[in-house]
Amino acid sequence: AAGVIQSPRHLIKEKRETATLKCYPIPRHDTVYWYQQGPGQDPQFLISFYEKMQSDKGSIPDRFSAQQFSDYHSELNMSSLELGDSALYFCASSLGWQPQHFGDGTRLSIL
Amino acid sequence: GESVGLHLPTLSVQEGDNSIINCAYSNSASDYFIWYKQESGKGPQFIIDIRSNMDKRQGQRVTVLLNKTVKHLSLQIAATQPGDSAVYFCAETYSGGGADGLTFGKGTHLIIQP
């Protein structure tokens, strides 16, 4: 079965640079969620979109923004990157009240 | 803020035994709970879910129990296998708020002894 696709899988950036992470949800899923997971930590919810509209907002820094496009894929834009932004970033998708299914994440390293 | 937590960070069991992973939640408004399994280098994998109008739900080799009185959730894995080694997270949310994000617990590392 098709899963959530995230790209890139690995990304290395320097402080103050920008990064864009992409997420392609499971076909027919209408909702996308973004999470951040630090080393040894649980995933922290950042933001979600339903039918291309922002739905819920968690602990997303003001330096980050996201959107969902007409084909339902989503992008997380990160600016003025800091060392503390080094983490795994997961995207999840769902259809209605079906459970959220996660991709394998993008590992972001800030040098 | 309110959060979901786990009692034990590491659980070691013998292969073939049953495993029980516990979780306490504090947000009384939560009405939907999910267990995820996360293997190294991978994203959380859905195991089983339960809504607050139920107190037990069974899947293949897994059972989730929900005790709303004491705000407690548990995952039981029958006949544990080496492939069950992973970190297990419980997560909770309120389903009436639209596409609300999940609040995860701290994770339990399940280790299978041969």
PDB file of C-alpha atoms in Angstrom:
ATOM      1  CA  ALA A   1       0.000   0.000   0.000  1.00  0.00           C
ATOM      2  CA  ALA A   2       1.123   3.527  -0.739  1.00  0.00           C
ATOM      3  CA  GLY A   3       2.591   5.382   2.221  1.00  0.00           C
ATOM      4  CA  VAL A   4       3.405   8.971   3.105  1.00  0.00           C
ATOM      5  CA  ILE A   5       6.424  10.144   1.125  1.00  0.00           C
ATOM      6  CA  GLN A   6       8.783  12.756   2.518  1.00  0.00           C
ATOM      7  CA  SER A   7      11.685  14.455   0.815  1.00  0.00           C
ATOM      8  CA  PRO A   8      14.487  14.887   1.228  1.00  0.00           C
ATOM      9  CA  ARG A   9      15.326  12.091   3.685  1.00  0.00           C
ATOM     10  CA  HIS A  10      18.396  13.930   4.907  1.00  0.00           C
ATOM     11  CA  LEU A  11      19.237  17.618   4.819  1.00  0.00           C
ATOM     12  CA  ILE A  12      22.261  19.493   6.094  1.00  0.00           C
ATOM     13  CA  LYS A  13      22.104  23.248   6.498  1.00  0.00           C
ATOM     14  CA  GLU A  14      24.061  25.964   8.240  1.00  0.00           C
ATOM     15  CA  LYS A  15      22.776  28.438  10.805  1.00  0.00           C
ATOM     16  CA  ARG A  16      20.603  31.233   9.409  1.00  0.00           C
ATOM     17  CA  GLU A  17      19.911  29.320   6.191  1.00  0.00           C
ATOM     18  CA  THR A  18      16.463  28.267   4.992  1.00  0.00           C
ATOM     19  CA  ALA A  19      15.060  24.815   4.314  1.00  0.00           C
ATOM     20  CA  THR A  20      11.969  23.398   2.644  1.00  0.00           C
ATOM     21  CA  LEU A  21      10.645  19.956   3.505  1.00  0.00           C
ATOM     22  CA  LYS A  22       8.083  18.231   1.326  1.00  0.00           C
ATOM     23  CA  CYS A  23       5.351  15.756   2.141  1.00  0.00           C
ATOM     24  CA  TYR A  24       3.189  13.705  -0.214  1.00  0.00           C
ATOM     25  CA  PRO A  25       0.248  12.182   1.662  1.00  0.00           C
ATOM     26  CA  ILE A  26      -1.325   8.808   1.085  1.00  0.00           C
ATOM     27  CA  PRO A  27      -3.622   9.056  -1.975  1.00  0.00           C
ATOM     28  CA  ARG A  28      -7.133  10.305  -1.087  1.00  0.00           C
ATOM     29  CA  HIS A  29      -6.014  11.543   2.328  1.00  0.00           C
ATOM     30  CA  ASP A  30      -7.215  15.106   2.861  1.00  0.00           C
ATOM     31  CA  THR A  31      -5.363  16.048   6.036  1.00  0.00           C
ATOM     32  CA  VAL A  32      -1.666  16.579   6.620  1.00  0.00           C
ATOM     33  CA  TYR A  33       0.167  17.015   9.919  1.00  0.00           C
ATOM     34  CA  TRP A  34       3.750  18.037  10.693  1.00  0.00           C
ATOM     35  CA  TYR A  35       5.710  16.898  13.760  1.00  0.00           C
ATOM     36  CA  GLN A  36       9.210  17.535  15.094  1.00  0.00           C
ATOM     37  CA  GLN A  37      11.106  14.869  17.021  1.00  0.00           C
ATOM     38  CA  GLY A  38      14.323  15.727  18.829  1.00  0.00           C
ATOM     39  CA  PRO A  39      16.868  13.021  19.788  1.00  0.00           C
ATOM     40  CA  GLY A  40      15.336  10.651  22.330  1.00  0.00           C
ATOM     41  CA  GLN A  41      12.177  12.736  22.463  1.00  0.00           C
ATOM     42  CA  ASP A  42       8.562  12.128  21.569  1.00  0.00           C
ATOM     43  CA  PRO A  43       7.161  13.766  18.442  1.00  0.00           C
ATOM     44  CA  GLN A  44       5.862  17.303  18.986  1.00  0.00           C
ATOM     45  CA  PHE A  45       2.966  18.524  16.871  1.00  0.00           C
ATOM     46  CA  LEU A  46       3.682  21.601  14.755  1.00  0.00           C
ATOM     47  CA  ILE A  47       0.758  22.286  12.420  1.00  0.00           C
ATOM     48  CA  SER A  48      -2.001  20.611  10.408  1.00  0.00           C
ATOM     49  CA  PHE A  49      -3.994  21.279   7.259  1.00  0.00           C
ATOM     50  CA  TYR A  50      -7.380  20.000   6.167  1.00  0.00           C
ATOM     51  CA  GLU A  51      -8.479  20.513   2.581  1.00  0.00           C
ATOM     52  CA  LYS A  52      -5.677  23.043   2.069  1.00  0.00           C
ATOM     53  CA  MET A  53      -6.710  25.182   5.048  1.00  0.00           C
ATOM     54  CA  GLN A  54      -4.722  25.427   8.268  1.00  0.00           C
ATOM     55  CA  SER A  55      -6.590  23.446  10.885  1.00  0.00           C
ATOM     56  CA  ASP A  56      -4.597  23.248  14.106  1.00  0.00           C
ATOM     57  CA  LYS A  57      -1.406  24.833  15.337  1.00  0.00           C
ATOM     58  CA  GLY A  58       0.990  23.445  17.890  1.00  0.00           C
ATOM     59  CA  SER A  59       4.456  24.481  18.950  1.00  0.00           C
ATOM     60  CA  ILE A  60       5.562  25.780  15.572  1.00  0.00           C
ATOM     61  CA  PRO A  61       8.097  28.631  15.741  1.00  0.00           C
ATOM     62  CA  ASP A  62       7.274  31.867  13.952  1.00  0.00           C
ATOM     63  CA  ARG A  63      10.292  31.201  11.722  1.00  0.00           C
ATOM     64  CA  PHE A  64       8.468  28.210  10.264  1.00  0.00           C
ATOM     65  CA  SER A  65       5.520  28.225   7.905  1.00  0.00           C
ATOM     66  CA  ALA A  66       3.670  25.568   6.004  1.00  0.00           C
ATOM     67  CA  GLN A  67       1.012  25.139   3.393  1.00  0.00           C
ATOM     68  CA  GLN A  68      -0.970  22.455   1.637  1.00  0.00           C
ATOM     69  CA  PHE A  69      -1.319  22.645  -2.118  1.00  0.00           C
ATOM     70  CA  SER A  70      -4.158  21.774  -4.502  1.00  0.00           C
ATOM     71  CA  ASP A  71      -2.721  18.271  -5.045  1.00  0.00           C
ATOM     72  CA  TYR A  72      -2.726  17.852  -1.224  1.00  0.00           C
ATOM     73  CA  HIS A  73       1.024  17.724  -0.866  1.00  0.00           C
ATOM     74  CA  SER A  74       2.448  19.954   1.831  1.00  0.00           C
ATOM     75  CA  GLU A  75       5.642  21.894   2.379  1.00  0.00           C
ATOM     76  CA  LEU A  76       7.226  23.048   5.615  1.00  0.00           C
ATOM     77  CA  ASN A  77       9.348  26.153   5.160  1.00  0.00           C
ATOM     78  CA  MET A  78      11.959  26.915   7.781  1.00  0.00           C
ATOM     79  CA  SER A  79      13.956  30.139   7.906  1.00  0.00           C
ATOM     80  CA  SER A  80      16.774  31.547  10.039  1.00  0.00           C
ATOM     81  CA  LEU A  81      17.704  28.022  11.033  1.00  0.00           C
ATOM     82  CA  GLU A  82      19.158  27.504  14.490  1.00  0.00           C
ATOM     83  CA  LEU A  83      21.210  24.669  15.959  1.00  0.00           C
ATOM     84  CA  GLY A  84      18.166  23.666  18.011  1.00  0.00           C
ATOM     85  CA  ASP A  85      16.189  22.991  14.846  1.00  0.00           C
ATOM     86  CA  SER A  86      18.246  19.840  14.276  1.00  0.00           C
ATOM     87  CA  ALA A  87      15.687  17.058  14.521  1.00  0.00           C
ATOM     88  CA  LEU A  88      13.593  14.549  12.654  1.00  0.00           C
ATOM     89  CA  TYR A  89      10.601  16.111  10.945  1.00  0.00           C
ATOM     90  CA  PHE A  90       7.663  13.836  10.285  1.00  0.00           C
ATOM     91  CA  CYS A  91       4.653  14.317   8.135  1.00  0.00           C
ATOM     92  CA  ALA A  92       1.491  12.323   8.724  1.00  0.00           C
ATOM     93  CA  SER A  93      -1.708  12.111   6.734  1.00  0.00           C
ATOM     94  CA  SER A  94      -5.234  10.957   7.415  1.00  0.00           C
ATOM     95  CA  LEU A  95      -8.644  10.723   5.811  1.00  0.00           C
ATOM     96  CA  GLY A  96     -11.324  12.190   8.023  1.00  0.00           C
ATOM     97  CA  TRP A  97     -11.158  10.542  11.429  1.00  0.00           C
ATOM     98  CA  GLN A  98      -9.006   7.670  10.287  1.00  0.00           C
ATOM     99  CA  PRO A  99      -5.725   7.308  12.201  1.00  0.00           C
ATOM    100  CA  GLN A 100      -2.740   9.403  11.223  1.00  0.00           C
ATOM    101  CA  HIS A 101      -0.138   7.529   9.187  1.00  0.00           C
ATOM    102  CA  PHE A 102       3.423   8.761   9.283  1.00  0.00           C
ATOM    103  CA  GLY A 103       6.190   9.008   6.738  1.00  0.00           C
ATOM    104  CA  ASP A 104       9.772   8.037   7.556  1.00  0.00           C
ATOM    105  CA  GLY A 105      10.767  11.635   8.126  1.00  0.00           C
ATOM    106  CA  THR A 106      13.411  14.128   7.089  1.00  0.00           C
ATOM    107  CA  ARG A 107      16.510  14.272   9.238  1.00  0.00           C
ATOM    108  CA  LEU A 108      17.589  17.912   9.406  1.00  0.00           C
ATOM    109  CA  SER A 109      21.069  18.695  10.674  1.00  0.00           C
ATOM    110  CA  ILE A 110      22.148  22.270  11.335  1.00  0.00           C
ATOM    111  CA  LEU A 111      25.884  22.927  11.371  1.00  0.00           C
TER     112      LEU A 111
ATOM    113  CA  GLY B   1       0.095  22.088  29.575  1.00  0.00           C
ATOM    114  CA  GLU B   2      -1.568  18.737  29.877  1.00  0.00           C
ATOM    115  CA  SER B   3       0.334  15.835  28.419  1.00  0.00           C
ATOM    116  CA  VAL B   4       0.435  12.112  28.012  1.00  0.00           C
ATOM    117  CA  GLY B   5       3.169  10.200  29.802  1.00  0.00           C
ATOM    118  CA  LEU B   6       4.498   6.697  30.234  1.00  0.00           C
ATOM    119  CA  HIS B   7       5.443   5.014  33.514  1.00  0.00           C
ATOM    120  CA  LEU B   8       8.491   3.030  32.322  1.00  0.00           C
ATOM    121  CA  PRO B   9      11.103   4.137  29.814  1.00  0.00           C
ATOM    122  CA  THR B  10      12.441   0.605  29.165  1.00  0.00           C
ATOM    123  CA  LEU B  11      10.731  -2.769  29.275  1.00  0.00           C
ATOM    124  CA  SER B  12      12.644  -6.028  28.816  1.00  0.00           C
ATOM    125  CA  VAL B  13      10.708  -9.245  28.176  1.00  0.00           C
ATOM    126  CA  GLN B  14      11.517 -12.783  27.138  1.00  0.00           C
ATOM    127  CA  GLU B  15      10.641 -13.847  23.628  1.00  0.00           C
ATOM    128  CA  GLY B  16       7.264 -15.567  23.692  1.00  0.00           C
ATOM    129  CA  ASP B  17       6.070 -13.794  26.827  1.00  0.00           C
ATOM    130  CA  ASN B  18       3.336 -11.194  26.875  1.00  0.00           C
ATOM    131  CA  SER B  19       4.251  -7.499  27.141  1.00  0.00           C
ATOM    132  CA  ILE B  20       2.258  -4.761  28.792  1.00  0.00           C
ATOM    133  CA  ILE B  21       3.096  -1.118  28.165  1.00  0.00           C
ATOM    134  CA  ASN B  22       1.329   1.494  30.249  1.00  0.00           C
ATOM    135  CA  CYS B  23       0.425   5.111  29.654  1.00  0.00           C
ATOM    136  CA  ALA B  24      -1.191   7.799  31.783  1.00  0.00           C
ATOM    137  CA  TYR B  25      -2.964  10.767  30.275  1.00  0.00           C
ATOM    138  CA  SER B  26      -4.111  13.917  31.996  1.00  0.00           C
ATOM    139  CA  ASN B  27      -6.286  15.717  29.443  1.00  0.00           C
ATOM    140  CA  SER B  28      -9.814  14.707  30.387  1.00  0.00           C
ATOM    141  CA  ALA B  29     -11.096  16.164  27.104  1.00  0.00           C
ATOM    142  CA  SER B  30      -9.174  13.594  25.050  1.00  0.00           C
ATOM    143  CA  ASP B  31     -11.470  11.077  23.430  1.00  0.00           C
ATOM    144  CA  TYR B  32      -9.239   9.306  20.915  1.00  0.00           C
ATOM    145  CA  PHE B  33      -6.104   7.337  21.722  1.00  0.00           C
ATOM    146  CA  ILE B  34      -3.554   5.640  19.497  1.00  0.00           C
ATOM    147  CA  TRP B  35      -0.558   3.393  20.035  1.00  0.00           C
ATOM    148  CA  TYR B  36       2.395   3.743  17.679  1.00  0.00           C
ATOM    149  CA  LYS B  37       5.526   1.656  17.223  1.00  0.00           C
ATOM    150  CA  GLN B  38       8.703   3.377  16.116  1.00  0.00           C
ATOM    151  CA  GLU B  39      11.727   1.499  14.868  1.00  0.00           C
ATOM    152  CA  SER B  40      15.111   3.127  14.493  1.00  0.00           C
ATOM    153  CA  GLY B  41      15.253   5.454  11.499  1.00  0.00           C
ATOM    154  CA  LYS B  42      11.564   5.131  10.737  1.00  0.00           C
ATOM    155  CA  GLY B  43       8.406   7.044  11.406  1.00  0.00           C
ATOM    156  CA  PRO B  44       5.795   6.019  13.972  1.00  0.00           C
ATOM    157  CA  GLN B  45       3.791   3.059  12.732  1.00  0.00           C
ATOM    158  CA  PHE B  46       0.118   2.776  13.656  1.00  0.00           C
ATOM    159  CA  ILE B  47      -0.657  -0.253  15.845  1.00  0.00           C
ATOM    160  CA  ILE B  48      -4.144   0.174  17.260  1.00  0.00           C
ATOM    161  CA  ASP B  49      -6.529   2.891  18.342  1.00  0.00           C
ATOM    162  CA  ILE B  50      -9.453   3.249  20.715  1.00  0.00           C
ATOM    163  CA  ARG B  51     -12.144   5.845  21.259  1.00  0.00           C
ATOM    164  CA  SER B  52     -13.398   6.926  24.640  1.00  0.00           C
ATOM    165  CA  ASN B  53     -16.729   5.147  24.218  1.00  0.00           C
ATOM    166  CA  MET B  54     -14.872   1.828  24.435  1.00  0.00           C
ATOM    167  CA  ASP B  55     -12.748   0.272  27.176  1.00  0.00           C
ATOM    168  CA  LYS B  56     -11.111  -2.512  25.182  1.00  0.00           C
ATOM    169  CA  ARG B  57     -10.152  -3.164  21.616  1.00  0.00           C
ATOM    170  CA  GLN B  58      -8.302  -6.119  20.127  1.00  0.00           C
ATOM    171  CA  GLY B  59      -6.169  -6.470  17.052  1.00  0.00           C
ATOM    172  CA  GLN B  60      -3.779  -9.077  15.816  1.00  0.00           C
ATOM    173  CA  ARG B  61      -1.688 -10.033  18.906  1.00  0.00           C
ATOM    174  CA  VAL B  62      -2.398  -6.624  20.447  1.00  0.00           C
ATOM    175  CA  THR B  63      -5.024  -5.371  22.859  1.00  0.00           C
ATOM    176  CA  VAL B  64      -5.567  -1.830  24.069  1.00  0.00           C
ATOM    177  CA  LEU B  65      -7.321  -1.151  27.350  1.00  0.00           C
ATOM    178  CA  LEU B  66      -8.692   2.229  28.338  1.00  0.00           C
ATOM    179  CA  ASN B  67      -9.629   3.161  31.892  1.00  0.00           C
ATOM    180  CA  LYS B  68     -11.166   6.610  31.801  1.00  0.00           C
ATOM    181  CA  THR B  69     -11.744   6.689  35.563  1.00  0.00           C
ATOM    182  CA  VAL B  70      -8.017   6.767  36.281  1.00  0.00           C
ATOM    183  CA  LYS B  71      -6.990   8.126  32.883  1.00  0.00           C
ATOM    184  CA  HIS B  72      -4.909   5.081  32.037  1.00  0.00           C
ATOM    185  CA  LEU B  73      -4.157   3.356  28.756  1.00  0.00           C
ATOM    186  CA  SER B  74      -2.287   0.105  28.194  1.00  0.00           C
ATOM    187  CA  LEU B  75      -1.023  -1.904  25.244  1.00  0.00           C
ATOM    188  CA  GLN B  76      -0.762  -5.650  25.578  1.00  0.00           C
ATOM    189  CA  ILE B  77       1.328  -7.596  23.071  1.00  0.00           C
ATOM    190  CA  ALA B  78       0.826 -11.339  23.101  1.00  0.00           C
ATOM    191  CA  ALA B  79       3.641 -13.834  22.431  1.00  0.00           C
ATOM    192  CA  THR B  80       6.292 -11.152  21.962  1.00  0.00           C
ATOM    193  CA  GLN B  81       8.587 -11.668  18.986  1.00  0.00           C
ATOM    194  CA  PRO B  82      12.026 -10.206  18.165  1.00  0.00           C
ATOM    195  CA  GLY B  83      10.373  -7.960  15.577  1.00  0.00           C
ATOM    196  CA  ASP B  84       8.426  -6.281  18.364  1.00  0.00           C
ATOM    197  CA  SER B  85      11.588  -4.573  19.603  1.00  0.00           C
ATOM    198  CA  ALA B  86      10.970  -0.854  19.185  1.00  0.00           C
ATOM    199  CA  VAL B  87       9.913   2.284  21.017  1.00  0.00           C
ATOM    200  CA  TYR B  88       6.197   2.411  21.716  1.00  0.00           C
ATOM    201  CA  PHE B  89       4.330   5.696  22.061  1.00  0.00           C
ATOM    202  CA  CYS B  90       0.823   6.360  23.182  1.00  0.00           C
ATOM    203  CA  ALA B  91      -0.841   9.438  21.744  1.00  0.00           C
ATOM    204  CA  GLU B  92      -4.055  11.252  22.462  1.00  0.00           C
ATOM    205  CA  THR B  93      -6.238  13.921  20.949  1.00  0.00           C
ATOM    206  CA  TYR B  94      -9.669  15.431  21.073  1.00  0.00           C
ATOM    207  CA  SER B  95     -11.582  14.455  17.960  1.00  0.00           C
ATOM    208  CA  GLY B  96     -14.078  17.310  18.157  1.00  0.00           C
ATOM    209  CA  GLY B  97     -11.573  19.969  17.214  1.00  0.00           C
ATOM    210  CA  GLY B  98     -11.093  19.122  13.572  1.00  0.00           C
ATOM    211  CA  ALA B  99      -7.679  17.965  12.379  1.00  0.00           C
ATOM    212  CA  ASP B 100      -6.089  18.324  15.795  1.00  0.00           C
ATOM    213  CA  GLY B 101      -2.539  17.206  16.306  1.00  0.00           C
ATOM    214  CA  LEU B 102      -1.618  14.301  18.541  1.00  0.00           C
ATOM    215  CA  THR B 103      -0.007  14.688  21.943  1.00  0.00           C
ATOM    216  CA  PHE B 104       2.531  11.926  22.403  1.00  0.00           C
ATOM    217  CA  GLY B 105       3.800  10.326  25.564  1.00  0.00           C
ATOM    218  CA  LYS B 106       7.487   9.888  26.267  1.00  0.00           C
ATOM    219  CA  GLY B 107       7.888   6.441  24.767  1.00  0.00           C
ATOM    220  CA  THR B 108       8.765   3.000  26.150  1.00  0.00           C
ATOM    221  CA  HIS B 109      11.660   1.069  24.669  1.00  0.00           C
ATOM    222  CA  LEU B 110      10.624  -2.581  24.439  1.00  0.00           C
ATOM    223  CA  ILE B 111      13.577  -4.980  24.430  1.00  0.00           C
ATOM    224  CA  ILE B 112      13.044  -8.647  23.568  1.00  0.00           C
ATOM    225  CA  GLN B 113      15.389 -11.103  25.263  1.00  0.00           C
ATOM    226  CA  PRO B 114      16.067 -14.352  23.339  1.00  0.00           C
TER     227      PRO B 114
END
